[in-house]
Amino acid sequence: MMTLEVASEDDVFLRIVTERRLLEPTVVEELIGSSNGSSVPFDAVALQEGVFTHEEILKTLENYFFHPAIDLRKVKPEPSALLLIPDRMARRYEAFPIKKEAGVLEVAIACPDNQRAIEDLRIASECKLDIHVSTQSEIHAAIQRWYGTLTKELKSKETTDDKKKSLFGNVFESGVKPLFPEVMKEEIGATDLSKQILQRAADLDVTDIHFEPGNERLTVRFRVDGILQVACLFPEEMTPTLISRIKIVSGMDIAERRIPQDGRTSFEHPIKGLVDCRVSSLPSRWGEKIVIRLLTKDDSLLELENIKMPPELLEKWQNVVDLPLGMILVTGPTGSGKTTTLYASIASLDRGSTNIITLEDPVEYEMDGITQVQIHPKAGLTFQSGLRSILRQDPDTVLVGEIRDFETAEIACRAALTGHKMFSTLHTNDAISAITRLIDMGVEPYLLTAALRAVLAQRLVRVLCADCKEAKAPTKTEQARLQVADLNQIHVPKGCAKCGGTGYRGRQGIYELLMVEESIHELIVERGANLEIKRVATKEGMVPLKDVARDLVVSGVSSLPEIERVGLLGRA
């Protein structure tokens, strides 16, 4: 028996005919020969030569792939469906979108067992797929016929309808103005543009830059004093080049757009010096969203005197930091300054005579004289395994970026009991809740009382602009919220050129320090209620966060809406 040499492994119908032996090898060779070496699909050749009817070919595909066949010669696709799958992707995967209904895209594909094609089509369209099978020749013809006709017609209509609209649409309609409209008018390349955005962000002490692809625009937003503000906007045509440029300098794979990635880069600022950038990408409907966290290498930020603690509290915290052993926690929500406080605390220690090791995800500030370890879960380096290894490195002080589970918490407690000083963070709303959280994780109360020395809870609140804040008489509702008798005035934001129209300029930390003394030990062992622990702690000198926040409002440093925004005073 002669062996058939398949003309192309990408020819679906030829593969099926050969595999199922639907024709004699000699007949197949004759049909291949009749095509004279052209790239015409085998199904078209078989139909032209009368070996199979059109219905027989479709039935064969249907039985082979277990997907319903569709005759594309009788189908007129919805123009909106064609816009969901780019022309190049349709040709690459030999797929043809037909219509979208209730989040489901009906699509014809020549080879439904191509799982990569199915996944890419699903991600590109952001729809569930209703898969049909059709012949390669019909799909090629449909792509040739409809793409470039209906899509051009639809895009032309959309362009005409949108001529009266601003490029930036609802952003301006909502009254929001970009911080740097002049950047949008400059005709510069992606390299210079990305540098300019980074430099301007550093000028404003921005903590995060968001590059957000959307329908017809790329929005760049800055997080200033904890609040996102629109910095500038660009046409959607700039999205691929600007995003790719950021990914290249951050060491990411620019060819991979389907999964999140992380990277790092840095740049020089004329005033702040070297600025580190932690970069994260996330696939979205209109492209990859990029968020850049700016980390200024300013040594003054890593000094306890510069984190603006009240003098009396700073003295207490410095004594805590100088303890020879025990577990010390800093708590608060994301973005409340926990990492800065921990690094400033570590920086105050004698790094020359002590072995300090950190375990972080990610390493945010690079410091001399300490060993910093980046966790890598995919490689097996987690907080738990990393902490076990660190304890075999003869450390004096250990900083664990975050306690997330029972195992890490228990290892940290036991390390604190065996002569180590252990710093870490928890995401809780106040200091006392840290105790409850650790017990809920499974840490035994007796172990917690032996290990835990202190918990510092903190928030960052915006400070009213000194140049434009206004005084006013408080309403009865505002007095009730503040619970201050005989309050004559409070201050509110107004907005000026110096504060960018926000009414606020800069942020200030507010703190609550819980010292875990003997009286607290008894309540922990007895699993006492948080309110009882708070009563005892307050009696022994702890000032609750709400009281500190209230004082900021009364003294005119911040405003009532700002304190409510960070969750320290409930709304009436």
CSV table of C-alpha atoms in Angstrom, one decimal, residues 152-428:
chain,number,residue,atom,x,y,z
A,152,LYS,CA,-15.4,50.1,7.6
A,153,GLU,CA,-19.1,51.0,7.2
A,154,LEU,CA,-19.6,50.7,11.0
A,155,LYS,CA,-16.5,52.6,11.9
A,156,SER,CA,-17.3,55.3,9.4
A,157,LYS,CA,-20.8,55.7,11.0
A,158,GLU,CA,-19.3,55.9,14.5
A,159,THR,CA,-16.8,58.5,13.4
A,160,THR,CA,-19.5,60.6,11.9
A,161,ASP,CA,-21.7,60.3,15.0
A,162,ASP,CA,-18.8,61.2,17.2
A,163,LYS,CA,-17.5,64.3,15.4
A,164,LYS,CA,-19.5,66.5,17.7
A,165,LYS,CA,-18.1,64.8,20.8
A,166,SER,CA,-14.9,65.8,22.5
A,167,LEU,CA,-12.1,63.3,22.3
A,168,PHE,CA,-12.2,63.0,26.0
A,169,GLY,CA,-16.0,62.5,26.3
A,170,ASN,CA,-17.4,62.1,29.7
A,171,VAL,CA,-14.2,63.2,31.5
A,172,PHE,CA,-14.8,66.8,30.6
A,173,GLU,CA,-18.6,66.5,30.8
A,174,SER,CA,-18.2,65.5,34.5
A,175,GLY,CA,-16.2,68.7,35.1
A,176,VAL,CA,-12.9,66.9,35.6
A,177,LYS,CA,-9.9,68.7,34.0
A,178,PRO,CA,-6.6,67.0,33.3
A,179,LEU,CA,-3.7,68.2,35.4
A,180,PHE,CA,-1.4,68.5,32.4
A,181,PRO,CA,-3.5,69.3,29.3
A,182,GLU,CA,-0.4,70.7,27.6
A,183,VAL,CA,1.2,67.3,27.5
A,184,MET,CA,-1.6,66.0,25.3
A,185,LYS,CA,-0.9,68.6,22.6
A,186,GLU,CA,2.8,67.8,22.2
A,187,GLU,CA,3.7,65.6,19.3
A,188,ILE,CA,6.4,63.4,20.8
A,189,GLY,CA,7.2,59.7,20.7
A,190,ALA,CA,6.4,57.1,23.3
A,191,THR,CA,9.9,57.2,24.8
A,192,ASP,CA,9.9,60.9,25.5
A,193,LEU,CA,6.3,60.9,26.5
A,194,SER,CA,6.7,58.2,29.1
A,195,LYS,CA,9.7,60.1,30.6
A,196,GLN,CA,7.8,63.3,30.7
A,197,ILE,CA,4.9,61.6,32.6
A,198,LEU,CA,7.3,60.1,35.1
A,199,GLN,CA,9.1,63.3,35.7
A,200,ARG,CA,5.8,65.3,36.3
A,201,ALA,CA,4.6,62.5,38.6
A,202,ALA,CA,7.7,62.9,40.7
A,203,ASP,CA,7.3,66.7,40.8
A,204,LEU,CA,3.9,66.2,42.4
A,205,ASP,CA,5.0,63.5,44.9
A,206,VAL,CA,2.7,61.0,43.1
A,207,THR,CA,2.6,57.5,44.7
A,208,ASP,CA,1.0,55.7,41.8
A,209,ILE,CA,0.5,56.3,38.0
A,210,HIS,CA,-2.4,54.5,36.3
A,211,PHE,CA,-2.3,54.0,32.5
A,212,GLU,CA,-5.9,53.0,31.7
A,213,PRO,CA,-6.8,52.0,28.1
A,214,GLY,CA,-10.5,52.6,27.2
A,215,ASN,CA,-12.8,53.1,24.3
A,216,GLU,CA,-11.2,55.7,22.1
A,217,ARG,CA,-8.8,57.0,24.7
A,218,LEU,CA,-5.9,56.2,27.0
A,219,THR,CA,-6.4,57.9,30.4
A,220,VAL,CA,-3.4,58.6,32.6
A,221,ARG,CA,-4.2,59.2,36.3
A,222,PHE,CA,-2.0,60.2,39.2
A,223,ARG,CA,-2.6,59.2,42.8
A,224,VAL,CA,-1.9,62.4,44.7
A,225,ASP,CA,-2.3,62.4,48.5
A,226,GLY,CA,-4.2,59.2,48.2
A,227,ILE,CA,-6.7,60.4,45.6
A,228,LEU,CA,-6.7,59.6,41.9
A,229,GLN,CA,-6.7,62.6,39.5
A,230,VAL,CA,-6.8,62.6,35.7
A,231,ALA,CA,-3.3,63.8,34.6
A,232,CYS,CA,-3.7,63.6,30.8
A,233,LEU,CA,-5.5,61.7,28.1
A,234,PHE,CA,-4.5,60.4,24.6
A,235,PRO,CA,-6.2,58.9,21.6
A,236,GLU,CA,-6.5,55.1,21.6
A,237,GLU,CA,-3.9,54.9,18.8
A,238,MET,CA,-1.2,55.7,21.3
A,239,THR,CA,-2.1,52.9,23.7
A,240,PRO,CA,0.0,50.1,22.2
A,241,THR,CA,3.2,52.1,21.7
A,242,LEU,CA,3.1,53.8,25.1
A,243,ILE,CA,2.2,50.6,27.0
A,244,SER,CA,4.8,48.6,25.1
A,245,ARG,CA,7.5,51.2,25.9
A,246,ILE,CA,6.7,51.0,29.6
A,247,LYS,CA,6.8,47.2,29.5
A,248,ILE,CA,10.2,47.2,27.7
A,249,VAL,CA,11.9,49.5,30.2
A,250,SER,CA,10.4,47.5,33.1
A,251,GLY,CA,11.8,44.1,31.8
A,252,MET,CA,8.4,42.6,30.9
A,253,ASP,CA,7.5,40.4,27.9
A,254,ILE,CA,5.9,42.7,25.4
A,255,ALA,CA,4.6,39.8,23.3
A,256,GLU,CA,2.6,38.4,26.3
A,257,ARG,CA,-0.6,40.3,26.7
A,258,ARG,CA,-2.9,37.6,28.1
A,259,ILE,CA,-1.6,37.3,31.7
A,260,PRO,CA,-0.6,39.9,34.4
A,261,GLN,CA,3.1,40.7,34.7
A,262,ASP,CA,5.4,42.5,37.1
A,263,GLY,CA,8.5,44.5,36.4
A,264,ARG,CA,10.8,47.2,37.8
A,265,THR,CA,12.6,50.3,36.5
A,266,SER,CA,14.0,53.6,37.8
A,267,PHE,CA,14.7,57.1,36.6
A,268,GLU,CA,16.6,60.2,37.7
A,269,HIS,CA,14.7,63.2,39.0
A,270,PRO,CA,16.6,66.5,39.3
A,271,ILE,CA,15.4,67.1,42.9
A,272,LYS,CA,14.5,63.7,44.3
A,273,GLY,CA,17.4,61.8,42.8
A,274,LEU,CA,16.9,58.2,41.8
A,275,VAL,CA,13.2,57.1,41.8
A,276,ASP,CA,12.4,53.4,41.8
A,277,CYS,CA,9.3,52.2,39.9
A,278,ARG,CA,7.4,49.0,40.6
A,279,VAL,CA,5.4,48.2,37.5
A,280,SER,CA,2.3,45.9,37.2
A,281,SER,CA,0.3,45.0,34.0
A,282,LEU,CA,-3.2,43.6,33.9
A,283,PRO,CA,-5.1,42.6,30.7
A,284,SER,CA,-8.4,44.4,30.2
A,285,ARG,CA,-11.1,44.8,27.6
A,286,TRP,CA,-9.3,47.7,25.7
A,287,GLY,CA,-5.7,46.7,26.3
A,288,GLU,CA,-3.3,46.2,29.2
A,289,LYS,CA,-3.7,48.5,32.2
A,290,ILE,CA,-0.4,49.6,33.7
A,291,VAL,CA,0.1,50.8,37.3
A,292,ILE,CA,3.5,52.2,38.4
A,293,ARG,CA,4.3,52.6,42.1
A,294,LEU,CA,6.9,55.4,42.6
A,295,LEU,CA,9.3,54.8,45.4
A,296,THR,CA,11.6,57.8,46.1
A,297,LYS,CA,15.0,56.8,47.5
A,298,ASP,CA,15.0,59.7,50.0
A,299,ASP,CA,16.9,58.8,53.1
A,300,SER,CA,15.0,61.4,55.1
A,301,LEU,CA,11.8,59.4,54.6
A,302,LEU,CA,13.4,56.5,56.5
A,303,GLU,CA,14.0,58.5,59.7
A,304,LEU,CA,11.5,58.1,62.6
A,305,GLU,CA,11.7,61.9,63.3
A,306,ASN,CA,10.3,62.6,59.8
A,307,ILE,CA,7.1,60.4,59.9
A,308,LYS,CA,5.4,63.1,62.0
A,309,MET,CA,4.5,61.3,65.1
A,310,PRO,CA,3.6,63.4,68.2
A,311,PRO,CA,6.8,63.7,70.3
A,312,GLU,CA,5.4,61.8,73.3
A,313,LEU,CA,4.2,58.9,71.0
A,314,LEU,CA,7.5,58.9,69.1
A,315,GLU,CA,9.4,58.4,72.3
A,316,LYS,CA,7.2,55.5,73.2
A,317,TRP,CA,7.5,53.9,69.8
A,318,GLN,CA,11.3,54.4,69.8
A,319,ASN,CA,11.4,52.5,73.1
A,320,VAL,CA,9.4,49.7,71.5
A,321,VAL,CA,11.7,49.5,68.5
A,322,ASP,CA,14.7,49.3,70.8
A,323,LEU,CA,13.3,46.3,72.7
A,324,PRO,CA,15.7,43.3,72.5
A,325,LEU,CA,13.1,40.8,71.4
A,326,GLY,CA,9.4,40.2,70.8
A,327,MET,CA,6.8,40.7,68.1
A,328,ILE,CA,5.9,44.3,67.0
A,329,LEU,CA,3.1,44.9,64.5
A,330,VAL,CA,2.0,47.8,62.4
A,331,THR,CA,-1.6,47.7,61.2
A,332,GLY,CA,-3.8,49.7,58.8
A,333,PRO,CA,-5.4,49.4,55.3
A,334,THR,CA,-3.4,49.4,52.1
A,335,GLY,CA,-1.8,52.8,51.5
A,336,SER,CA,-1.7,53.9,55.1
A,337,GLY,CA,2.1,54.2,55.3
A,338,LYS,CA,2.8,50.9,57.2
A,339,THR,CA,5.8,50.1,55.1
A,340,THR,CA,7.4,53.5,55.5
A,341,THR,CA,7.0,53.3,59.3
A,342,LEU,CA,8.5,49.8,59.4
A,343,TYR,CA,11.5,50.9,57.2
A,344,ALA,CA,12.1,54.0,59.3
A,345,SER,CA,12.0,51.8,62.4
A,346,ILE,CA,14.5,49.3,61.0
A,347,ALA,CA,16.7,52.2,59.8
A,348,SER,CA,17.0,53.5,63.4
A,349,LEU,CA,18.6,50.2,64.5
A,350,ASP,CA,22.3,49.7,64.6
A,351,ARG,CA,22.9,47.9,61.3
A,352,GLY,CA,26.6,47.5,61.9
A,353,SER,CA,26.4,45.1,64.9
A,354,THR,CA,23.1,43.4,64.2
A,355,ASN,CA,21.9,40.9,61.6
A,356,ILE,CA,18.7,42.3,60.1
A,357,ILE,CA,16.8,40.3,57.4
A,358,THR,CA,13.6,41.2,55.7
A,359,LEU,CA,11.1,39.0,53.8
A,360,GLU,CA,9.0,41.1,51.5
A,361,ASP,CA,6.5,41.0,48.6
A,362,PRO,CA,7.8,43.0,46.9
A,363,VAL,CA,11.0,44.7,48.2
A,364,GLU,CA,10.0,48.4,48.1
A,365,TYR,CA,12.9,50.3,49.6
A,366,GLU,CA,16.5,49.1,49.1
A,367,MET,CA,18.6,49.7,52.2
A,368,ASP,CA,22.3,49.2,53.0
A,369,GLY,CA,23.4,47.0,55.8
A,370,ILE,CA,20.4,44.6,55.8
A,371,THR,CA,19.5,41.4,53.9
A,372,GLN,CA,16.3,41.8,51.9
A,373,VAL,CA,14.6,38.8,50.5
A,374,GLN,CA,11.9,38.9,47.8
A,375,ILE,CA,9.4,36.1,48.1
A,376,HIS,CA,8.7,33.9,45.0
A,377,PRO,CA,5.7,31.6,45.5
A,378,LYS,CA,6.1,29.9,42.1
A,379,ALA,CA,9.6,28.8,43.1
A,380,GLY,CA,8.4,27.7,46.5
A,381,LEU,CA,9.7,30.7,48.4
A,382,THR,CA,6.7,31.8,50.4
A,383,PHE,CA,6.4,33.8,53.7
A,384,GLN,CA,6.3,30.5,55.6
A,385,SER,CA,9.2,28.8,53.9
A,386,GLY,CA,11.2,32.0,53.8
A,387,LEU,CA,10.7,32.7,57.5
A,388,ARG,CA,11.9,29.2,58.4
A,389,SER,CA,15.1,29.7,56.3
A,390,ILE,CA,15.7,33.1,57.8
A,391,LEU,CA,15.6,31.8,61.3
A,392,ARG,CA,18.5,29.5,60.4
A,393,GLN,CA,20.6,32.5,59.3
A,394,ASP,CA,21.3,33.7,62.9
A,395,PRO,CA,19.2,36.9,62.7
A,396,ASP,CA,18.8,39.5,65.4
A,397,THR,CA,15.9,41.3,63.8
A,398,VAL,CA,13.4,40.0,61.2
A,399,LEU,CA,10.9,42.0,59.2
A,400,VAL,CA,8.1,40.0,57.5
A,401,GLY,CA,6.2,42.1,55.0
A,402,GLU,CA,2.8,40.7,56.1
A,403,ILE,CA,1.3,38.0,58.2
A,404,ARG,CA,-1.3,36.4,56.0
A,405,ASP,CA,-2.0,33.0,57.5
A,406,PHE,CA,-1.7,30.8,60.6
A,407,GLU,CA,1.6,29.2,59.8
A,408,THR,CA,3.4,32.5,59.3
A,409,ALA,CA,1.8,33.9,62.4
A,410,GLU,CA,2.8,30.9,64.6
A,411,ILE,CA,6.4,30.9,63.3
A,412,ALA,CA,6.7,34.6,63.9
A,413,CYS,CA,5.4,34.2,67.5
A,414,ARG,CA,7.8,31.4,68.2
A,415,ALA,CA,10.7,33.3,66.7
A,416,ALA,CA,9.9,36.2,69.0
A,417,LEU,CA,9.9,33.9,72.0
A,418,THR,CA,13.4,32.5,71.1
A,419,GLY,CA,15.3,35.8,71.2
A,420,HIS,CA,14.4,37.5,68.0
A,421,LYS,CA,12.9,40.9,67.3
A,422,MET,CA,10.1,40.4,64.8
A,423,PHE,CA,8.4,43.2,62.9
A,424,SER,CA,5.4,42.7,60.6
A,425,THR,CA,2.1,44.1,59.4
A,426,LEU,CA,-1.6,43.2,59.4
A,427,HIS,CA,-4.5,44.7,57.6
A,428,THR,CA,-6.8,45.7,60.5
